[in-house]
XYZ file of C-alpha atoms in Angstrom:
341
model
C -83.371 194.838 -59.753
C -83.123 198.327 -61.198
C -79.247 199.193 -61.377
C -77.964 202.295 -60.950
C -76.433 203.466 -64.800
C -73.217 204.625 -64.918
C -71.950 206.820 -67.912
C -71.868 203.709 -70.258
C -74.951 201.991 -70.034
C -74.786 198.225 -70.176
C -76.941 196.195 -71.874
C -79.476 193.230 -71.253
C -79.089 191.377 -74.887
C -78.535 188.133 -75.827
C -74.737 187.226 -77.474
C -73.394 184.539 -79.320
C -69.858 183.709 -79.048
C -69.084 186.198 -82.263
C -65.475 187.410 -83.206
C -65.126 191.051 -81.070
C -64.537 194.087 -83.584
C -60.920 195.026 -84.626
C -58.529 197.632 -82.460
C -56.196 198.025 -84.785
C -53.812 196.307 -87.944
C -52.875 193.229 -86.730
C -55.989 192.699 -84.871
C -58.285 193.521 -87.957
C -55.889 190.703 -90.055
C -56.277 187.815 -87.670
C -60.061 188.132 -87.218
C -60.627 188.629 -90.877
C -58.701 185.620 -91.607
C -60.757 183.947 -89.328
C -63.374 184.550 -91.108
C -62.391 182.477 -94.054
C -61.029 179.125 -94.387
C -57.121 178.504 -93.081
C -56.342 177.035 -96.483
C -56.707 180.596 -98.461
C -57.159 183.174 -95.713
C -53.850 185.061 -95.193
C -52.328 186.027 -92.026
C -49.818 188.932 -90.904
C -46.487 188.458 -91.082
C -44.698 187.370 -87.574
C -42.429 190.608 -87.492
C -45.868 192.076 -87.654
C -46.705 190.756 -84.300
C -42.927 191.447 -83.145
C -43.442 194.773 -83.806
C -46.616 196.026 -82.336
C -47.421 197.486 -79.147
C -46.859 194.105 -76.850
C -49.323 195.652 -73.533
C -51.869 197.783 -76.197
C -54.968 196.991 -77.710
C -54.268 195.923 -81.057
C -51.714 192.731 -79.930
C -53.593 191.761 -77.052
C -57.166 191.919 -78.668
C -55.421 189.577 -81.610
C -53.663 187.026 -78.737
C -56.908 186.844 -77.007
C -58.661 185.606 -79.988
C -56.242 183.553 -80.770
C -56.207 181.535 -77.684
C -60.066 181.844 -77.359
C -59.888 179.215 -80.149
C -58.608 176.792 -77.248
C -61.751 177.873 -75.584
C -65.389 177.569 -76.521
C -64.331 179.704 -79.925
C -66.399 181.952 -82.092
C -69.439 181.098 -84.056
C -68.972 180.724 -87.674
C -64.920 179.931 -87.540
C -63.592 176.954 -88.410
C -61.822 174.780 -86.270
C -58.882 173.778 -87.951
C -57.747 177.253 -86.910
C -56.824 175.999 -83.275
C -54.121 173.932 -84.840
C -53.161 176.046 -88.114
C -49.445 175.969 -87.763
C -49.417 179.452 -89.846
C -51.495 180.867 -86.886
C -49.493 178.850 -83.933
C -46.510 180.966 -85.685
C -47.863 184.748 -85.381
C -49.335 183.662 -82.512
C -45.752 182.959 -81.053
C -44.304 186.300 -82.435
C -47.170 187.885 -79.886
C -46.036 185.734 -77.234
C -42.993 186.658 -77.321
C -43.363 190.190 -78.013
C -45.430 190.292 -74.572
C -43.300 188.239 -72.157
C -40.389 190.152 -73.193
C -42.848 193.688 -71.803
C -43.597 190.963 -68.724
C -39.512 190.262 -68.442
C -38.718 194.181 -68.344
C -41.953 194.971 -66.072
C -41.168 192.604 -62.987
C -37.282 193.130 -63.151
C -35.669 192.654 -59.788
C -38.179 190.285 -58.593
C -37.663 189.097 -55.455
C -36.856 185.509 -54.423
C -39.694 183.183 -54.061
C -39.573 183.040 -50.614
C -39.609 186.913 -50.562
C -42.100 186.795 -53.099
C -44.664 184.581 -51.112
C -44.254 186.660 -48.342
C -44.965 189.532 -49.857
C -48.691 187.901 -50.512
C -49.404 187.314 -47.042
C -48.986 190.803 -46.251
C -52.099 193.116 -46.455
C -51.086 196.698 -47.174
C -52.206 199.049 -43.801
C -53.205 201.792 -46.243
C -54.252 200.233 -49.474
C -55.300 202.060 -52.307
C -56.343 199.005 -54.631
C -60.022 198.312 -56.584
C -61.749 196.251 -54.255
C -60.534 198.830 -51.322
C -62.079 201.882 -53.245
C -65.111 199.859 -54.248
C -65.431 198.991 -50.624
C -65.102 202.257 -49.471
C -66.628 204.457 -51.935
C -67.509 202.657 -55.144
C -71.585 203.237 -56.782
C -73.309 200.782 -58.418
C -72.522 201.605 -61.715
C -69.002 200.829 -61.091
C -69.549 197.610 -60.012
C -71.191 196.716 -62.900
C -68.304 198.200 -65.082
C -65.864 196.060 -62.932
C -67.870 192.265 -63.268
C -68.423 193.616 -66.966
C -64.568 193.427 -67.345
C -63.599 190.345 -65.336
C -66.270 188.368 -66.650
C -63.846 187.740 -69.421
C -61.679 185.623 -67.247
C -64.659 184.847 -64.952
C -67.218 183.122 -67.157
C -64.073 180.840 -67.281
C -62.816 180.761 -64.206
C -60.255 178.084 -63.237
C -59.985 176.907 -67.027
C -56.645 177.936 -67.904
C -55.402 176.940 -64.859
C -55.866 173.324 -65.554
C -53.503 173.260 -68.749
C -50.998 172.698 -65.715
C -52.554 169.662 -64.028
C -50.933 167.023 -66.833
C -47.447 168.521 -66.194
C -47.573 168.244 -62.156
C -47.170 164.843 -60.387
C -47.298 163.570 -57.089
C -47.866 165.749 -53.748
C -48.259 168.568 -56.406
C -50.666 167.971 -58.847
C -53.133 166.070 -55.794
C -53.176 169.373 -54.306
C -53.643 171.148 -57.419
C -56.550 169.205 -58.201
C -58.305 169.939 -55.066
C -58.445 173.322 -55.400
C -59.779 172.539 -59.014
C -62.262 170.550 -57.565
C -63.828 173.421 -55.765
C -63.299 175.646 -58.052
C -65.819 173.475 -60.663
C -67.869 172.874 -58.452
C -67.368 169.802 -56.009
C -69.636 167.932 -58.525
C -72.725 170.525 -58.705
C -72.923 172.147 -61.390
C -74.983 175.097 -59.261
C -71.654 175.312 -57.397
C -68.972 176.277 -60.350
C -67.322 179.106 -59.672
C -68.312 180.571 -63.217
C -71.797 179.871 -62.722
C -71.643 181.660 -59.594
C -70.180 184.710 -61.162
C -73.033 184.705 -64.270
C -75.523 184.889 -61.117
C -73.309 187.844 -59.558
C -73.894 189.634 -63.312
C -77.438 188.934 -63.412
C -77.729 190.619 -60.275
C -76.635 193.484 -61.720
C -78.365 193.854 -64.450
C -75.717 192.262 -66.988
C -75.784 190.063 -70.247
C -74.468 186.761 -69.117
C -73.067 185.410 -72.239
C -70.010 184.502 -72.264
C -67.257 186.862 -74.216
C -70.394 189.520 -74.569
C -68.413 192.283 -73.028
C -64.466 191.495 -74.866
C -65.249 194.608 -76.921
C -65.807 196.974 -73.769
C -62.836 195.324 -72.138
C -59.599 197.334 -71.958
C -56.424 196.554 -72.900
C -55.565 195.541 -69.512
C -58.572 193.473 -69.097
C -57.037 191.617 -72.000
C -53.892 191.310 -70.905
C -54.300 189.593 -67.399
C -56.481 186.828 -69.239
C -53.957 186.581 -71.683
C -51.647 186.487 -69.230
C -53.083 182.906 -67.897
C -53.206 181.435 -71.471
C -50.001 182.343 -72.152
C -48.698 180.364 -69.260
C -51.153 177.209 -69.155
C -50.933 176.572 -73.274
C -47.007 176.143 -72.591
C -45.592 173.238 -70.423
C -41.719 175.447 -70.389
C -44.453 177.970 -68.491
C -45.509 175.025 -66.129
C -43.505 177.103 -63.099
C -44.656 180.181 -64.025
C -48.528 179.195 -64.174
C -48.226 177.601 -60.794
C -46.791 181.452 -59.561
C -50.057 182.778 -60.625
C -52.400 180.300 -59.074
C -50.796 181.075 -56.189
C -51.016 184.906 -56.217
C -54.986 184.268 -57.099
C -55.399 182.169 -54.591
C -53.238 183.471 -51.833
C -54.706 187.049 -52.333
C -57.980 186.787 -53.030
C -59.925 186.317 -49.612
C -59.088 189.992 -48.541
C -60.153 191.286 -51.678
C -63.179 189.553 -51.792
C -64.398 190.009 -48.059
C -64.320 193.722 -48.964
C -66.296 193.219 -52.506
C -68.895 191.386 -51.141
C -69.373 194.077 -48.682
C -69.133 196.646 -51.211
C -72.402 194.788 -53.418
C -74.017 194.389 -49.758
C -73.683 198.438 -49.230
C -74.957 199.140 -52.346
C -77.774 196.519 -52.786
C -76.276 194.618 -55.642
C -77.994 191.615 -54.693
C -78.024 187.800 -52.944
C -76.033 186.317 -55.535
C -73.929 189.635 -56.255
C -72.935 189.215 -52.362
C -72.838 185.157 -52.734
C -69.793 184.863 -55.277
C -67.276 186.655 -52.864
C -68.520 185.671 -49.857
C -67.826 181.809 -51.792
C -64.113 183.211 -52.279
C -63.807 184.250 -48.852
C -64.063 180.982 -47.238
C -62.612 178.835 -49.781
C -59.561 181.061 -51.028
C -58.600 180.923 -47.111
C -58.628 177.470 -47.236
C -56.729 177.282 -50.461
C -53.865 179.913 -49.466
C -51.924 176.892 -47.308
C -52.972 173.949 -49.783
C -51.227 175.866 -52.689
C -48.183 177.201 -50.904
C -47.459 173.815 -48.441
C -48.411 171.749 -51.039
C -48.804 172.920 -54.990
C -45.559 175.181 -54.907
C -43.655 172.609 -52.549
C -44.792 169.503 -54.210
C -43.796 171.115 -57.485
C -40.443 171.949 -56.325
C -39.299 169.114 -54.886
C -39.251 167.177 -57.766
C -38.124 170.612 -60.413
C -36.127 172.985 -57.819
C -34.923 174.540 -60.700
C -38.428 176.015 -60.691
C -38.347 178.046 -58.235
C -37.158 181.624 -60.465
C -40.215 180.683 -62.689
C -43.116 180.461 -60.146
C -41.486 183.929 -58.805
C -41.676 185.202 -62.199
C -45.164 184.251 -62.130
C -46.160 185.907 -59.258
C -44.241 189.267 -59.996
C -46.101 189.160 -63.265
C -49.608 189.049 -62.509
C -48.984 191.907 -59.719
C -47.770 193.389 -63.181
C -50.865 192.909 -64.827
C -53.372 193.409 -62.017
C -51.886 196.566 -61.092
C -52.024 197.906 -64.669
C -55.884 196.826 -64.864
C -56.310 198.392 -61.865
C -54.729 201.662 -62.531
C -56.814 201.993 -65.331
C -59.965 201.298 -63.799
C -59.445 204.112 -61.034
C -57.874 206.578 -63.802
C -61.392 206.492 -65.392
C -63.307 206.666 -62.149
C -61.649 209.054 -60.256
C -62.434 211.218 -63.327
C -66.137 210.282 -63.174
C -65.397 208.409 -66.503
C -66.635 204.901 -67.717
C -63.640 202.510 -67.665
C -65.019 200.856 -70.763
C -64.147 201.087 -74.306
C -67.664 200.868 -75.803
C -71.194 201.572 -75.350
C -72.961 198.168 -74.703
């Protein structure tokens, strides 16, 4: 197809899975130590990490390449690094230097119950991404959206199932069938990321995975963090179940009105074919993960129950932030990314 260009043209280039360029300090350190060898490289010092901006670029860039390492990595670094207890260490001064911003920005969360509820609900006048894309969003800005959510996408459902050893019974069953469909159902045509790199070839973008983390925001960063950060800890177990359920038990709205949105503006058949895919089976998923996931889980662990509503208030945190940016840049006939590509 030929896309419509937005003001940041996006490019059609191969990518290997190379380190992203530095955003600041501590960002610059960690990716020049991995580089080298963990033996001689040096690494900031934790109250480095303690210090810096927990929600800006520099931390989160640095986080995300640390846990990338848990990933598929970066060409060229060695793989000792995953485990480098120097490393796990600044990496845990981030961690905590961000949930503490995630503590203060979802204070007075409601009660889990409340909290749930609240997901069900469909704002009458919404003023969200997928409602402006629906309504008014070009081409261009579609592109600049999948662009940034093909960092999470390209891996979609992976840090999710860091939970599935630390669930048992009714809970993890349920979890796992959700999984199931997520990867796939056994084709490998079917996984959900391989859906999503036939969405960006619609549209005229690279498909290789982490080719657009330098364009990504801050925010981007931060709600793919924000998944890591939860699955890579099992005291985060509750929490990571809260945000599979806000995914899940949000995401058909959203995407009946994004595959609409690539239908209006000709995006494409497979553009149009990853939401409609979400549409159908995120409906199905909303009751399996609240009757079962989130009630399996707490019957055995009621004690739970705070965490998964932590979970939920915090990627509404993150979401909204991402999302907020997004329309600042638009509504200002501005690109929302961070690079020319």
């Amino acid at each position: 197809m030929s896309a419509v260009q937005g003001p940041t043209p996006l490019g059609r280039g191969t990518a290997e899975r190379l380190l992203p360029q530095a955003r600041g300090e501590l960002s610059g350190a960690v990716l020049d130590a991995l580089r080298g060898s963990p033996v001689v490289a040096r690494l900031p010092a934790v109250r480095e990490a303690e210090g810096a901006d927990p929600l800006g670029d520099d931390l989160q860039l640095a986080l995300y390449a640390c846990y990338e390492l848990h990933y598929l990595g970066f060409v060229g670094v060695d793989g000792a690094w995953e485990w480098d207890p120097d490393l796990l260490r600044l990496r845990a001064g981030m961690e905590e230097n961000f949930l503490c911003a995630l503590r203060a920005g979802t204070r007075g969360n409601p009660d889990l119950e409340e909290a749930l509820g609240d997901l069900l609900v469909e704002p009458v006048r919404g003023t969200g991404v997928s409602r402006y894309l629906h309504e008014e969003g070009s081409l261009w800005q579609l592109r600049e959206y999948a662009a940034q959510r093909s960092l999470y996408h390209l891996k979609e459902a992976d840090p999710h199932a860091w939970v599935i050893p630390r669930l048992r019974g009714r809970a993890k069953a349920a979890f796992v069938a959700v999984e199931f469909d997520e990867f796939g159902g056994g084709r490998p045509e079917r996984i959900h990321a391989r859906l999503f790199a036939d969405l960006m070839a619609d549209l005229g973008l690279d498909t290789a995975y982490g080719r657009y983390t330098d364009a990504a925001s801050a925010q981007m960063l931060a709600t793919v963090n924000l998944m890591s950060l939860f699955g890579l800890h099992r005291a985060h177990r509750g929490a990571l179940v809260g945000h599979f359920a806000a995914v899940e038990m949000t995401s058909s709205p959203a995407s009946r009105r994004l595959a609409a949105a690539m239908r209006r503006t000709g995006a494409g058949s497979a553009a149009e074919r990853f939401y409609d895919e979400h549409v159908i089976a995120d409906a199905v998923h909303e009751q399996i993960v609240r009757r079962d996931v989130i009630g399996g889980l707490l019957e055995g662990e009621p004690s739970l129950a705070p965490e998964v509503a932590f979970g939920i208030a915090a990627t509404a945190f993150v979401e909204d932030r991402f999302g907020e940016q997004l329309l600042g840049a638009w509504r200002q006939g501005a690109s929302s990314l961070r690079t020319q590509v």
